Coordinates of C-alpha atoms in Angstrom, one line a residue:
M1091 CA 242.8 24.3 154.6
R1092 CA 239.5 23.6 156.3
I1093 CA 236.4 24.4 153.7
T1094 CA 232.7 22.5 153.7
D1095 CA 232.5 24.3 150.1
G1096 CA 234.9 25.7 147.2
W1097 CA 235.4 22.2 145.8
I1098 CA 235.8 23.8 142.6
Q1099 CA 238.0 27.1 144.4
V1100 CA 240.4 23.9 145.0
G1101 CA 240.1 21.8 141.2
N1102 CA 241.5 25.4 140.4
L1103 CA 244.9 25.3 143.2
R1104 CA 245.3 21.7 142.3
A1105 CA 245.1 22.1 138.6
L1106 CA 247.8 25.5 139.0
E1107 CA 250.1 23.5 141.1
K1108 CA 250.7 20.8 138.3
T1109 CA 251.3 23.3 135.8
L1110 CA 253.6 25.0 138.2
E1111 CA 255.0 21.6 138.6
I1112 CA 254.8 22.4 142.7
E1113 CA 253.3 19.3 143.5
H1114 CA 255.8 17.8 145.7
R1115 CA 256.2 21.2 147.5
L1116 CA 252.7 22.1 148.5
G1117 CA 249.6 20.3 150.0
F1118 CA 246.3 20.5 150.5
V1119 CA 244.6 19.4 154.0
L1120 CA 241.0 19.6 153.4
N1121 CA 238.3 19.0 156.8
Q1122 CA 240.7 16.0 158.6
P1123 CA 240.4 15.8 162.8
F1124 CA 242.2 17.8 164.9
P1125 CA 244.8 15.7 165.3
I1126 CA 245.3 15.6 161.8
L1127 CA 245.4 18.9 161.5
K1128 CA 247.6 19.2 164.3
E1129 CA 250.7 16.4 162.4
W1130 CA 250.6 19.0 160.2
L1131 CA 250.4 21.8 161.9
A1132 CA 253.7 20.2 163.5
K1133 CA 255.5 19.7 159.9
S1134 CA 254.6 23.6 158.3
S1135 CA 256.9 26.1 158.3
V1136 CA 254.5 29.4 156.6
G1137 CA 250.7 29.2 157.6
L1138 CA 249.1 31.4 155.0
H1139 CA 245.5 33.2 155.9
T1140 CA 243.3 34.3 153.2
M1141 CA 240.0 34.6 154.6
W1142 CA 238.6 38.7 154.1
N1143 CA 237.1 40.9 157.3
E1144 CA 237.7 37.2 159.6
H1145 CA 235.8 37.9 162.9
F1146 CA 238.5 36.2 165.1
G1147 CA 240.4 33.9 163.4
I1148 CA 241.8 30.5 165.5
G1149 CA 243.1 29.7 162.7
I1150 CA 245.9 31.8 162.6
V1151 CA 246.0 31.8 166.4
E1152 CA 246.9 27.2 165.7
M1153 CA 249.9 28.1 163.2
M1154 CA 250.7 30.9 165.4
S1155 CA 250.8 28.9 168.3
A1156 CA 252.3 25.5 166.7
G1157 CA 255.2 28.0 165.7
L1158 CA 254.6 28.8 161.9
V1159 CA 255.5 32.3 160.3
T1160 CA 252.3 33.1 159.9
I1161 CA 250.6 35.2 157.0
A1162 CA 247.1 36.8 157.3
H1163 CA 244.8 39.1 155.6
D1164 CA 244.6 42.3 156.5
S1165 CA 241.3 42.7 157.8
G1166 CA 239.0 41.9 160.5
G1167 CA 239.8 40.1 163.7
P1168 CA 243.6 39.3 162.6
K1169 CA 244.6 43.2 161.6
S1170 CA 242.6 44.8 165.2
D1171 CA 243.2 41.8 167.4
I1172 CA 246.1 38.6 166.7
V1173 CA 248.3 40.2 164.5
S1174 CA 251.3 42.7 165.4
P1175 CA 253.0 43.2 161.9
N1176 CA 256.5 42.3 161.6
E1177 CA 256.4 41.0 165.6
T1178 CA 253.7 38.3 165.7
G1179 CA 253.1 37.8 161.8
Y1180 CA 252.6 39.2 158.1
L1181 CA 249.3 41.1 156.7
A1182 CA 248.0 41.4 152.9
A1183 CA 245.5 42.7 151.3
T1184 CA 246.3 42.0 147.6
E1185 CA 248.3 40.2 146.1
G1186 CA 251.2 42.3 145.3
E1187 CA 251.7 42.5 149.3
Y1188 CA 251.2 38.6 149.5
E1189 CA 253.8 38.4 147.7
R1190 CA 256.0 40.7 148.7
V1191 CA 255.0 39.3 152.8
M1192 CA 255.9 35.3 151.3
V1193 CA 259.3 37.0 149.9
R1194 CA 260.5 38.3 152.8
A1195 CA 259.2 35.6 155.3
L1196 CA 260.9 33.1 153.1
A1197 CA 264.3 35.4 152.4
E1198 CA 264.9 35.7 156.3
G1199 CA 264.4 32.1 157.5
V1200 CA 261.6 30.8 158.5
D1201 CA 263.9 29.8 161.6
S1202 CA 264.9 33.3 162.4
E1203 CA 264.5 34.6 165.2
R1204 CA 262.6 37.0 163.6
N1205 CA 260.2 34.7 162.2
R1206 CA 259.8 32.7 165.3
W1207 CA 257.6 34.1 167.9

């Protein structure tokens, strides 16, 4: 996650991960240099991008090029130019849609042919 503002949101997310007892399965990597970002992409399985109406979405392209199962917001550049649903990733706009595509991606397995492009 790259942010300049939004520290309150990060604090809320960290509190939620503790409440859900998933700290051991989730991590926040904030404002790191590109070499550190590449290390994390290499260790990851799923990339989640939730920004609405992203103009282009270089972060999405970076996740895809690293081989992550990519889930992006169903708007803007990701929708029109980057993600082809069920071919190069998944698109979602609501909490329910994000939930459905995450369950689907994880159920099919992050190493399945369908989820690695």
